[in-house]
CSV table of C-alpha atoms and ligand atoms in Angstrom, one decimal:
chain,number,residue,atom,x,y,z
A,130,MET,CA,13.7,28.0,-25.4
A,131,ALA,CA,13.6,26.9,-29.0
A,132,GLU,CA,10.1,26.4,-30.1
A,133,GLU,CA,8.6,25.2,-33.5
A,134,ASN,CA,4.9,24.4,-34.1
A,135,GLY,CA,4.4,24.4,-30.3
A,136,VAL,CA,7.0,21.7,-29.7
A,137,ILE,CA,9.7,22.7,-27.2
A,138,ARG,CA,13.0,21.0,-26.3
A,139,VAL,CA,13.5,20.5,-22.7
A,140,SER,CA,15.7,18.4,-20.5
A,141,ILE,CA,14.1,16.7,-17.4
A,142,SER,CA,15.9,17.6,-14.1
A,143,ASP,CA,13.9,15.4,-11.7
A,144,VAL,CA,11.2,12.7,-11.6
A,145,ASN,CA,8.4,12.5,-8.9
A,146,SER,CA,7.0,9.2,-7.7
A,147,ARG,CA,4.2,9.6,-10.1
A,148,GLY,CA,6.6,9.2,-12.8
A,149,GLN,CA,6.2,12.9,-13.9
A,150,GLY,CA,9.4,14.4,-15.0
A,151,VAL,CA,10.0,18.1,-14.1
A,152,ALA,CA,11.3,20.4,-16.8
A,153,LYS,CA,11.3,24.3,-16.9
A,154,VAL,CA,10.0,26.4,-19.8
A,155,ASP,CA,10.5,30.2,-19.7
A,156,GLY,CA,10.9,29.8,-15.8
A,157,LYS,CA,7.7,27.8,-15.3
A,158,VAL,CA,7.6,24.2,-14.3
A,159,VAL,CA,6.1,21.7,-16.7
A,160,PHE,CA,5.4,18.2,-15.5
A,161,VAL,CA,6.0,15.6,-18.2
A,162,PRO,CA,4.3,12.1,-17.4
A,163,PHE,CA,6.3,8.9,-17.8
A,164,SER,CA,9.7,10.7,-18.4
A,165,ALA,CA,13.0,10.2,-16.6
A,166,ALA,CA,15.6,12.6,-15.0
A,167,GLY,CA,18.3,13.3,-17.7
A,168,ASP,CA,16.0,12.7,-20.7
A,169,ALA,CA,16.2,15.4,-23.5
A,170,LEU,CA,12.8,15.7,-25.0
A,171,ASP,CA,10.6,17.5,-27.4
A,172,ILE,CA,7.4,18.2,-25.7
A,173,ARG,CA,4.2,19.9,-26.3
A,174,VAL,CA,2.4,21.8,-23.4
A,175,THR,CA,-1.0,20.2,-23.1
A,176,LYS,CA,-2.5,22.3,-20.2
A,177,GLU,CA,-1.6,25.6,-18.6
A,178,HIS,CA,-2.2,26.2,-14.8
A,179,LYS,CA,-1.4,29.2,-12.8
A,180,ASN,CA,1.9,27.9,-11.3
A,181,PHE,CA,2.7,25.0,-13.6
A,182,SER,CA,2.0,23.3,-17.0
A,183,GLU,CA,1.5,19.8,-18.0
A,184,GLY,CA,3.3,18.6,-21.2
A,185,GLU,CA,3.3,15.3,-23.4
A,186,VAL,CA,6.4,13.9,-25.1
A,187,VAL,CA,6.5,14.5,-28.8
A,188,ILE,CA,9.9,13.0,-29.5
A,189,MET,CA,12.4,11.4,-27.2
A,190,VAL,CA,15.6,13.3,-28.3
A,191,GLU,CA,18.2,11.5,-25.9
A,192,PRO,CA,17.0,9.0,-23.4
A,193,SER,CA,18.1,9.0,-19.8
A,194,GLY,CA,20.4,6.3,-18.5
A,195,ASP,CA,17.5,5.5,-16.1
A,196,ARG,CA,15.2,4.4,-18.7
A,197,ILE,CA,14.2,0.7,-19.3
A,198,ALA,CA,11.7,-0.7,-21.6
A,199,PRO,CA,8.4,-1.1,-19.7
A,200,ASP,CA,7.7,-4.8,-19.4
A,201,CYS,CA,3.9,-4.6,-19.2
A,202,PRO,CA,1.7,-3.7,-22.3
A,203,MET,CA,-0.7,-2.2,-19.9
A,204,PHE,CA,1.7,0.6,-18.5
A,205,GLY,CA,0.4,4.0,-19.2
A,206,LYS,CA,-3.1,2.7,-20.0
A,207,CYS,CA,-4.5,1.2,-16.8
A,208,GLY,CA,-3.3,3.8,-14.4
A,209,GLY,CA,-1.9,1.3,-11.8
A,210,CYS,CA,1.9,1.8,-12.3
A,211,SER,CA,3.8,5.0,-12.8
A,212,LEU,CA,7.5,3.9,-12.8
A,213,ARG,CA,7.8,1.0,-15.2
A,214,HIS,CA,10.0,3.1,-17.5
A,215,VAL,CA,12.8,3.4,-15.1
A,216,SER,CA,15.3,0.9,-13.6
A,217,TYR,CA,14.3,-0.3,-10.3
A,218,GLU,CA,17.5,1.2,-8.7
A,219,ALA,CA,16.3,4.6,-10.2
A,220,GLU,CA,12.9,4.0,-8.6
A,221,GLY,CA,14.5,3.7,-5.1
A,222,ARG,CA,16.3,7.0,-5.7
A,223,ILE,CA,13.0,8.7,-6.9
A,224,LYS,CA,11.1,7.5,-3.7
A,225,LYS,CA,14.0,8.4,-1.4
A,226,ALA,CA,13.9,11.9,-3.1
A,227,THR,CA,10.2,12.1,-2.6
A,228,VAL,CA,10.6,11.6,1.2
A,229,GLU,CA,13.4,14.2,1.3
A,230,GLY,CA,11.4,16.7,-0.6
A,231,ALA,CA,8.3,16.2,1.7
A,232,LEU,CA,10.5,16.8,4.9
A,233,ARG,CA,12.0,20.0,3.3
A,234,ARG,CA,8.6,21.3,2.5
A,235,PHE,CA,8.0,21.3,6.2
A,236,GLY,CA,11.2,22.8,7.1
A,237,LEU,CA,13.0,19.6,8.0
A,238,ARG,CA,16.2,20.2,5.9
A,239,ASP,CA,18.7,18.5,7.9
A,240,VAL,CA,17.2,15.2,8.2
A,241,THR,CA,19.3,12.3,6.6
A,242,VAL,CA,17.0,9.8,4.7
A,243,ASN,CA,18.2,6.1,4.4
A,244,GLY,CA,18.3,4.4,0.9
A,245,THR,CA,14.9,3.0,0.0
A,246,LEU,CA,14.5,-0.8,0.9
A,247,LEU,CA,13.7,-2.7,-2.3
A,248,PRO,CA,11.8,-5.9,-2.1
A,249,ARG,CA,11.2,-7.8,-5.3
A,250,PRO,CA,9.1,-5.9,-7.9
A,251,GLU,CA,7.7,-8.8,-9.7
A,252,ARG,CA,4.1,-9.9,-9.2
A,253,TYR,CA,4.2,-9.0,-5.6
A,254,ARG,CA,0.7,-8.2,-4.8
A,255,ASN,CA,-1.0,-11.0,-2.6
A,256,LYS,CA,-4.4,-9.4,-2.9
A,257,ALA,CA,-6.5,-8.0,-5.7
A,258,THR,CA,-10.2,-7.2,-6.6
A,259,LEU,CA,-11.0,-7.7,-10.4
A,260,ARG,CA,-14.2,-6.4,-12.0
A,261,ILE,CA,-15.9,-8.9,-14.4
A,262,GLY,CA,-17.2,-7.1,-17.6
A,263,ASP,CA,-19.2,-8.3,-20.6
A,264,ASN,CA,-18.3,-11.2,-22.9
A,265,GLY,CA,-15.7,-12.7,-20.7
A,266,SER,CA,-13.7,-9.5,-20.1
A,267,PHE,CA,-12.2,-8.5,-16.7
A,268,GLY,CA,-9.9,-5.8,-15.4
A,269,TYR,CA,-9.8,-2.8,-13.1
A,270,TYR,CA,-12.1,0.1,-13.0
A,271,GLU,CA,-10.5,3.2,-14.2
A,272,LYS,CA,-9.8,5.6,-11.1
A,273,SER,CA,-13.2,7.0,-9.9
A,274,THR,CA,-15.2,5.7,-12.9
A,275,ASN,CA,-17.2,2.7,-13.9
A,276,THR,CA,-15.1,2.3,-17.0
A,277,LEU,CA,-13.4,-1.2,-17.1
A,278,VAL,CA,-9.7,-1.3,-18.1
A,279,GLN,CA,-9.5,-4.8,-19.6
A,280,LEU,CA,-6.6,-7.0,-18.7
A,281,GLY,CA,-5.3,-8.8,-21.8
A,282,GLY,CA,-3.2,-11.9,-22.3
A,283,THR,CA,-0.4,-11.1,-19.9
A,284,GLY,CA,-2.8,-9.9,-17.2
A,285,CYS,CA,-1.5,-7.4,-14.8
A,286,ALA,CA,2.3,-7.5,-14.0
A,287,LEU,CA,1.7,-6.6,-10.4
A,288,LEU,CA,-0.3,-9.7,-9.9
A,289,PRO,CA,0.4,-13.5,-9.6
A,290,GLU,CA,-0.5,-14.9,-13.1
A,291,GLU,CA,-2.8,-17.2,-11.6
A,292,PHE,CA,-5.1,-14.3,-10.4
A,293,CYS,CA,-5.9,-13.3,-14.0
A,294,GLU,CA,-6.1,-16.9,-15.1
A,295,ILE,CA,-8.8,-17.5,-12.3
A,296,ALA,CA,-10.6,-14.2,-13.2
A,297,ARG,CA,-10.6,-15.2,-16.9
A,298,ASP,CA,-12.2,-18.7,-16.0
A,299,ALA,CA,-14.7,-16.9,-13.6
A,300,ALA,CA,-15.6,-14.4,-16.4
A,301,ALA,CA,-16.3,-17.1,-19.0
A,302,VAL,CA,-18.9,-18.6,-16.6
A,303,VAL,CA,-20.3,-15.2,-15.7
A,304,SER,CA,-20.8,-14.5,-19.4
A,305,ARG,CA,-22.2,-17.7,-20.4
A,306,ASP,CA,-24.7,-17.8,-17.3
A,307,GLY,CA,-25.7,-14.3,-17.7
A,308,LEU,CA,-24.6,-13.2,-14.3
A,309,ARG,CA,-24.6,-9.3,-13.6
A,310,ASP,CA,-22.4,-7.1,-11.4
A,311,VAL,CA,-19.7,-9.5,-10.5
A,312,SER,CA,-16.2,-8.9,-9.1
A,313,VAL,CA,-13.7,-11.3,-7.8
A,314,THR,CA,-11.2,-10.7,-4.9
A,315,LEU,CA,-8.3,-13.0,-4.7
A,316,ARG,CA,-6.0,-13.4,-1.9
A,317,ARG,CA,-2.7,-15.7,-2.0
A,318,SER,CA,-0.8,-16.9,1.0
A,319,ALA,CA,3.1,-16.8,0.9
A,320,ASP,CA,2.9,-20.6,0.3
A,321,GLY,CA,0.7,-20.1,-2.9
A,322,GLU,CA,-2.7,-21.0,-1.5
A,323,ILE,CA,-5.4,-18.9,-3.0
A,324,ILE,CA,-9.0,-18.1,-1.6
A,325,VAL,CA,-11.6,-16.4,-3.9
A,326,LEU,CA,-14.4,-14.1,-2.9
A,327,LEU,CA,-17.1,-13.7,-5.7
A,328,THR,CA,-19.3,-10.7,-5.1
A,329,LEU,CA,-22.4,-11.2,-7.2
A,330,GLY,CA,-25.4,-8.8,-7.9
A,331,GLU,CA,-27.9,-11.5,-7.5
A,332,ALA,CA,-27.9,-15.1,-5.9
A,333,PRO,CA,-26.8,-17.7,-8.4
A,334,GLY,CA,-28.9,-20.9,-8.8
A,335,ALA,CA,-27.3,-24.2,-7.6
A,336,ALA,CA,-26.2,-25.1,-11.1
A,337,VAL,CA,-24.4,-21.9,-11.8
A,338,GLU,CA,-22.8,-22.1,-8.3
A,339,GLY,CA,-21.6,-25.5,-9.5
A,340,ASP,CA,-20.2,-24.0,-12.8
A,341,LEU,CA,-18.4,-21.4,-10.8
A,342,VAL,CA,-16.6,-24.0,-8.4
A,343,ARG,CA,-15.7,-26.3,-11.3
A,344,ALA,CA,-14.3,-23.4,-13.3
A,345,ILE,CA,-12.2,-21.9,-10.4
A,346,ALA,CA,-11.3,-24.8,-8.1
A,347,GLY,CA,-11.5,-27.4,-10.7
A,348,GLY,CA,-8.9,-25.6,-13.0
A,349,HIS,CA,-6.5,-24.2,-10.3
A,350,GLU,CA,-5.4,-26.7,-7.7
A,351,ASN,CA,-4.0,-23.8,-5.5
A,352,VAL,CA,-7.6,-22.5,-4.7
A,353,THR,CA,-8.3,-23.7,-1.3
A,354,GLY,CA,-11.6,-21.7,-0.6
A,355,ILE,CA,-14.4,-20.1,-2.6
A,356,VAL,CA,-16.8,-17.6,-0.7
A,357,VAL,CA,-19.8,-15.8,-2.3
A,358,GLU,CA,-21.5,-12.6,-1.2
A,359,ILE,CA,-24.5,-11.3,-2.7
A,360,GLY,CA,-24.8,-7.6,-3.4
A,361,ARG,CA,-23.3,-5.4,-0.6
A,362,SER,CA,-24.9,-7.6,2.3
A,363,ARG,CA,-21.4,-8.5,3.6
A,364,ARG,CA,-23.0,-11.9,4.3
A,365,GLU,CA,-20.3,-14.3,3.0
A,366,ARG,CA,-21.1,-18.1,2.3
A,367,VAL,CA,-18.4,-20.6,1.7
A,368,ILE,CA,-19.2,-22.6,-1.5
A,369,PHE,CA,-16.0,-24.5,-1.6
A,370,GLY,CA,-13.1,-25.6,0.8
A,371,SER,CA,-12.4,-23.1,3.5
A,372,GLY,CA,-13.4,-19.4,3.9
A,373,VAL,CA,-10.4,-18.7,5.9
A,374,MET,CA,-6.7,-18.6,4.8
A,375,GLU,CA,-4.0,-20.0,7.2
A,376,LEU,CA,-0.8,-17.8,6.9
A,377,ARG,CA,2.4,-18.1,8.6
A,378,GLN,CA,4.0,-14.6,8.4
A,379,PHE,CA,6.0,-12.5,10.7
A,380,GLY,CA,6.9,-15.5,12.8
A,381,LEU,CA,3.0,-15.9,13.4
A,382,ASP,CA,0.2,-18.2,12.7
A,383,LEU,CA,-2.5,-16.0,11.2
A,384,ALA,CA,-6.0,-16.6,9.9
A,385,LEU,CA,-7.4,-14.3,7.2
A,386,SER,CA,-10.8,-14.1,5.7
A,387,PRO,CA,-10.8,-12.9,2.1
A,388,ARG,CA,-11.8,-9.3,3.2
A,389,SER,CA,-9.6,-8.8,6.3
A,390,PHE,CA,-7.0,-6.0,5.9
A,391,PHE,CA,-3.4,-7.4,5.4
A,392,GLN,CA,-0.3,-6.0,4.0
A,393,VAL,CA,-0.3,-6.5,0.2
A,394,ASN,CA,3.5,-7.4,-0.4
A,395,TYR,CA,4.7,-10.1,2.1
A,396,GLU,CA,8.4,-9.3,1.3
A,397,GLY,CA,7.9,-5.6,1.7
A,398,ALA,CA,6.0,-6.1,5.0
A,399,GLU,CA,8.7,-8.2,6.4
A,400,MET,CA,11.3,-5.5,5.5
A,401,LEU,CA,9.1,-2.9,7.1
A,402,LEU,CA,8.6,-4.9,10.2
A,403,ASP,CA,12.4,-5.5,10.4
A,404,VAL,CA,12.8,-1.7,10.6
A,405,ILE,CA,10.1,-1.4,13.2
A,406,ASP,CA,11.8,-4.1,15.1
A,407,ARG,CA,15.2,-2.5,14.9
A,408,TYR,CA,14.0,1.0,15.9
A,409,ALA,CA,12.1,-0.6,18.8
A,410,GLY,CA,15.1,-2.6,19.9
A,411,GLU,CA,17.1,0.6,20.0
A,412,THR,CA,14.8,2.3,22.4
A,413,GLY,CA,14.8,0.0,25.4
A,414,PHE,CA,11.0,0.3,25.8
A,415,SER,CA,9.0,-1.4,28.3
A,416,GLU,CA,5.4,-0.7,27.3
A,417,CYS,CA,4.1,-0.1,23.6
A,418,ALA,CA,1.0,1.5,22.1
A,419,ASP,CA,0.3,0.2,18.6
A,420,LEU,CA,-2.0,2.8,17.5
A,421,PHE,CA,-4.0,2.4,14.2
A,422,CYS,CA,-3.3,-1.3,14.6
A,423,GLY,CA,-5.6,-2.7,12.2
A,424,THR,CA,-5.5,-6.4,12.5
A,425,GLY,CA,-2.6,-5.9,14.8
A,426,VAL,CA,0.3,-7.3,12.8
A,427,TRP,CA,3.0,-4.9,14.0
A,428,GLY,CA,2.1,-5.3,17.8
A,429,LEU,CA,1.5,-9.1,17.3
A,430,ALA,CA,4.8,-9.7,15.7
A,431,LEU,CA,6.7,-7.5,18.2
A,432,ALA,CA,4.8,-8.9,21.2
A,433,LYS,CA,6.3,-12.5,20.0
A,434,ARG,CA,9.8,-10.9,19.5
A,435,PHE,CA,9.8,-9.0,22.8
A,436,PRO,CA,7.9,-11.4,25.2
A,437,GLU,CA,8.9,-9.5,28.2
A,438,LYS,CA,7.3,-6.3,27.2
A,439,ARG,CA,3.8,-5.1,27.1
A,440,PHE,CA,1.6,-4.0,24.1
A,441,TYR,CA,-1.7,-2.5,23.6
A,442,GLY,CA,-3.1,-2.0,20.2
A,443,ALA,CA,-6.1,0.2,19.1
A,444,ASP,CA,-8.1,0.7,16.1
A,445,ILE,CA,-11.5,2.1,15.2
A,446,ASP,CA,-12.4,-0.9,13.1
A,447,ARG,CA,-14.2,-3.4,15.3
A,448,GLY,CA,-13.9,-6.2,12.7
A,449,ALA,CA,-10.2,-5.7,12.6
A,450,ILE,CA,-9.7,-5.8,16.3
A,451,ARG,CA,-11.7,-9.0,16.3
A,452,ASP,CA,-9.2,-10.6,14.0
A,453,ALA,CA,-6.3,-9.0,16.0
A,454,LYS,CA,-7.8,-10.7,19.2
A,455,GLU,CA,-8.2,-14.1,17.5
A,456,ASN,CA,-4.7,-14.0,16.2
A,457,ALA,CA,-3.3,-13.1,19.6
A,458,ALA,CA,-5.1,-16.1,21.1
A,459,ARG,CA,-4.0,-18.4,18.1
A,460,ASN,CA,-0.3,-17.4,18.9
A,461,GLY,CA,-0.7,-17.7,22.7
A,462,LEU,CA,0.3,-14.1,23.1
A,463,ARG,CA,-0.6,-12.8,26.6
A,464,ASN,CA,1.5,-9.7,26.5
A,465,VAL,CA,-0.7,-7.9,24.0
A,466,LYS,CA,-4.3,-6.6,24.5
A,467,PHE,CA,-6.4,-4.8,21.7
A,468,PHE,CA,-9.2,-2.3,22.0
A,469,ALA,CA,-11.7,-0.9,19.5
A,470,GLY,CA,-11.9,2.9,19.6
A,471,ASP,CA,-10.5,6.2,18.4
A,472,ALA,CA,-6.7,6.0,18.7
A,473,SER,CA,-6.5,9.7,20.1
A,474,ARG,CA,-8.6,8.7,23.1
A,475,ILE,CA,-5.8,7.3,25.2
A,476,PRO,CA,-7.1,6.1,28.6
A,477,GLU,CA,-6.3,8.5,31.4
A,478,GLY,CA,-3.2,7.6,33.4
A,479,TYR,CA,-1.8,5.2,30.5
A,480,ALA,CA,1.7,6.2,29.6
A,481,PRO,CA,3.5,3.9,27.1
A,482,ASP,CA,7.1,4.8,26.6
A,483,LEU,CA,6.9,3.7,22.9
A,484,VAL,CA,4.1,4.4,20.4
A,485,ILE,CA,3.9,2.9,17.0
A,486,LEU,CA,1.6,5.2,14.7
A,487,ASP,CA,0.4,3.7,11.5
A,488,PRO,CA,-2.5,6.1,10.5
A,489,PRO,CA,-4.5,6.2,7.2
A,490,ARG,CA,-3.1,8.5,4.2
A,491,LYS,CA,-4.6,11.6,5.8
A,492,GLY,CA,-2.1,11.2,8.7
A,493,CYS,CA,-2.7,12.2,12.3
A,494,SER,CA,-5.5,14.7,13.4
A,495,ASP,CA,-4.5,17.5,15.7
A,496,GLY,CA,-6.3,15.5,18.5
A,497,MET,CA,-4.0,12.6,17.9
A,498,ILE,CA,-0.9,15.0,18.1
A,499,GLY,CA,-2.3,16.6,21.2
A,500,ALA,CA,-3.0,13.1,22.8
A,501,LEU,CA,0.7,12.2,22.0
A,502,THR,CA,2.1,15.2,23.5
A,503,GLY,CA,-0.2,14.8,26.6
A,504,ILE,CA,1.6,11.6,27.2
A,505,MET,CA,5.1,12.3,25.8
A,506,PRO,CA,6.2,8.7,25.1
A,507,GLU,CA,10.0,8.5,25.0
A,508,ASP,CA,9.9,7.2,21.4
A,509,ILE,CA,7.5,7.2,18.4
A,510,ILE,CA,7.8,4.9,15.5
A,511,TYR,CA,5.7,6.7,12.7
A,512,VAL,CA,4.8,4.2,9.8
A,513,SER,CA,3.3,6.3,7.0
A,514,CYS,CA,2.1,5.6,3.4
A,515,ASP,CA,2.0,9.3,2.6
A,516,PRO,CA,5.4,11.3,2.8
A,517,PHE,CA,3.6,14.4,2.7
A,518,THR,CA,1.3,13.9,5.7
A,519,MET,CA,4.4,12.0,7.5
A,520,ALA,CA,6.5,15.1,7.0
A,521,ARG,CA,3.8,17.6,8.2
A,522,ASP,CA,3.0,15.3,11.3
A,523,ALA,CA,6.8,14.9,11.9
A,524,ALA,CA,7.2,18.7,11.8
A,525,LYS,CA,4.6,19.3,14.4
A,526,LEU,CA,6.2,16.7,16.8
A,527,THR,CA,9.5,18.3,16.3
A,528,GLU,CA,8.1,21.7,17.6
A,529,ARG,CA,6.7,19.7,20.5
A,530,GLY,CA,9.8,18.1,21.9
A,531,TYR,CA,10.9,15.4,19.6
A,532,VAL,CA,13.8,15.0,17.1
A,533,ILE,CA,13.9,12.7,14.0
A,534,LYS,CA,16.4,10.0,14.6
A,535,GLU,CA,16.0,7.9,11.4
A,536,VAL,CA,14.0,7.7,8.4
A,537,THR,CA,13.7,4.7,6.2
A,538,PRO,CA,11.6,4.4,2.9
A,539,VAL,CA,10.2,1.0,2.3
A,540,ASN,CA,9.2,0.3,-1.4
A,541,MET,CA,6.0,-1.8,-0.5
A,542,PHE,CA,4.4,-1.0,-3.7
A,543,PRO,CA,7.1,-1.3,-6.4
A,544,ARG,CA,6.4,0.3,-9.9
A,545,THR,CA,3.6,2.4,-8.5
A,546,GLU,CA,3.8,5.8,-6.9
A,547,HIS,CA,3.0,4.5,-3.6
A,548,MET,CA,5.6,3.6,-0.7
A,549,GLU,CA,5.8,3.4,3.0
A,550,THR,CA,8.2,5.4,5.3
A,551,VAL,CA,9.2,4.5,8.8
A,552,VAL,CA,10.5,7.3,11.1
A,553,LEU,CA,11.9,7.1,14.5
A,554,LEU,CA,11.2,10.2,16.6
A,555,SER,CA,12.7,10.4,20.2
A,556,ARG,CA,12.2,13.1,22.9
A,557,LYS,CA,14.9,15.6,22.7
B,609,SAM,C1,-2.6,2.1,7.4
B,609,SAM,S1,-4.0,1.2,8.4
B,609,SAM,C2,-3.0,0.6,9.4
B,609,SAM,C3,-2.9,-1.0,9.3
B,609,SAM,C4,-2.2,-1.8,10.4
B,609,SAM,N1,-1.0,-1.1,11.1
B,609,SAM,C5,-1.6,-3.0,9.6
B,609,SAM,O1,-0.5,-3.0,9.2
B,609,SAM,O2,-2.4,-3.9,9.5
B,609,SAM,C6,-4.6,2.5,9.0
B,609,SAM,C7,-5.5,2.0,10.2
B,609,SAM,O3,-6.2,3.1,10.9
B,609,SAM,C8,-7.5,2.8,11.3
B,609,SAM,N2,-8.2,4.1,11.8
B,609,SAM,C9,-8.5,5.1,11.1
B,609,SAM,N3,-9.0,6.1,11.8
B,609,SAM,C10,-8.8,5.7,13.1
B,609,SAM,C11,-9.0,6.4,14.3
B,609,SAM,N4,-9.4,7.7,14.5
B,609,SAM,N5,-8.7,5.8,15.5
B,609,SAM,C12,-8.3,4.5,15.5
B,609,SAM,N6,-7.9,3.8,14.2
B,609,SAM,C13,-8.2,4.5,13.2
B,609,SAM,C14,-8.2,2.0,10.1
B,609,SAM,O4,-9.2,1.2,10.6
B,609,SAM,C15,-6.9,1.3,9.6
B,609,SAM,O5,-6.8,-0.1,10.2
């Protein structure tokens, strides 16, 4: 390996979903942020670890054909995106390879992974929380810190432009009226309506409240509601319009408050639901348990699409279950019931033939895997936001009587390291 003044020439063989290219120097793996497979680079090693090193690009010698010019000035600074320097098609390949790598790691070598489904990557997020800083600034907090990464003129390329315009107008009032500890959560419906939740360190006077309403609703006709919350009280007060957003999505009429959990990418979520729907349709199930159901979107949408089947949703979050029940009633769905509680505590005698699992990033506990193998449903549809824990849990299920039938990555979070994967497992 030619080395001069600590600069080493390498070629990048692979890229992980965090946008880190992989090169080898004297047999040891070096991760190089923001590189692309096929790049020839001069790099410098910045940190040595026992089994790998970290490096940085000094000179781009020959760029990979996957490279594109990043279309956001904040790329590499704000920490939100990891894949804005490669084409969107290459991103799909990288994410598919991430799933394949995770499966291999757990011994699942012969599984075929479908191509990644790719919703539009531009300004897709329908919800964001922005922090207001001093002197009219606003932006995100750097990961695990209180340092504000300010969003400049073009805002954040993941968000509707209007989110940053509203935050900018709110920040001007915050700065002028001396408010402290303010953040603004924005949620946009698929039709473009926006509701805004302002979290304030202390109660604003009536005059300041009026200023906020004028700046936010007066200047942005799509804003249909403004809600304030003081401190962490979680007590919300509507100061303009409606505090609930009406949303027509997945063939359902839904009502969302600013805080209730909902998929952040409408098009990506529709794609994901279509995969669940197709897998479910192939199984011929009659009773489905939607575990870790959150506000119940998968179960509700399937209950509408399969009116002759029965559904049961469970989630530990009582607020989410309240929303799920309200939305079931709103849509007149009588074939779905929701319960608040630990998903692994499946009631005695209950034996669904299809289980949908959508756990948090950490995946399923041993108790959850044990509960599943206690009832042995014919089919399991596993929706996962972490390929690593998905592969770990899928491997456990394959040791306990299941085979993996199909794996589909869905690029729910374009340009970032994150994604969803939908896996169909069936009894052998
Ligand atoms: C990835 S989210 C699923 C969201 C949901 N499927 C949706 O699309 O709206 C994971 C959910 O798991 C729930 N959860 C976490 N631990 C749980 C447990 N032990 N039992 C039941 N639900 C749990 C969380 O409250 C959260 O709603």
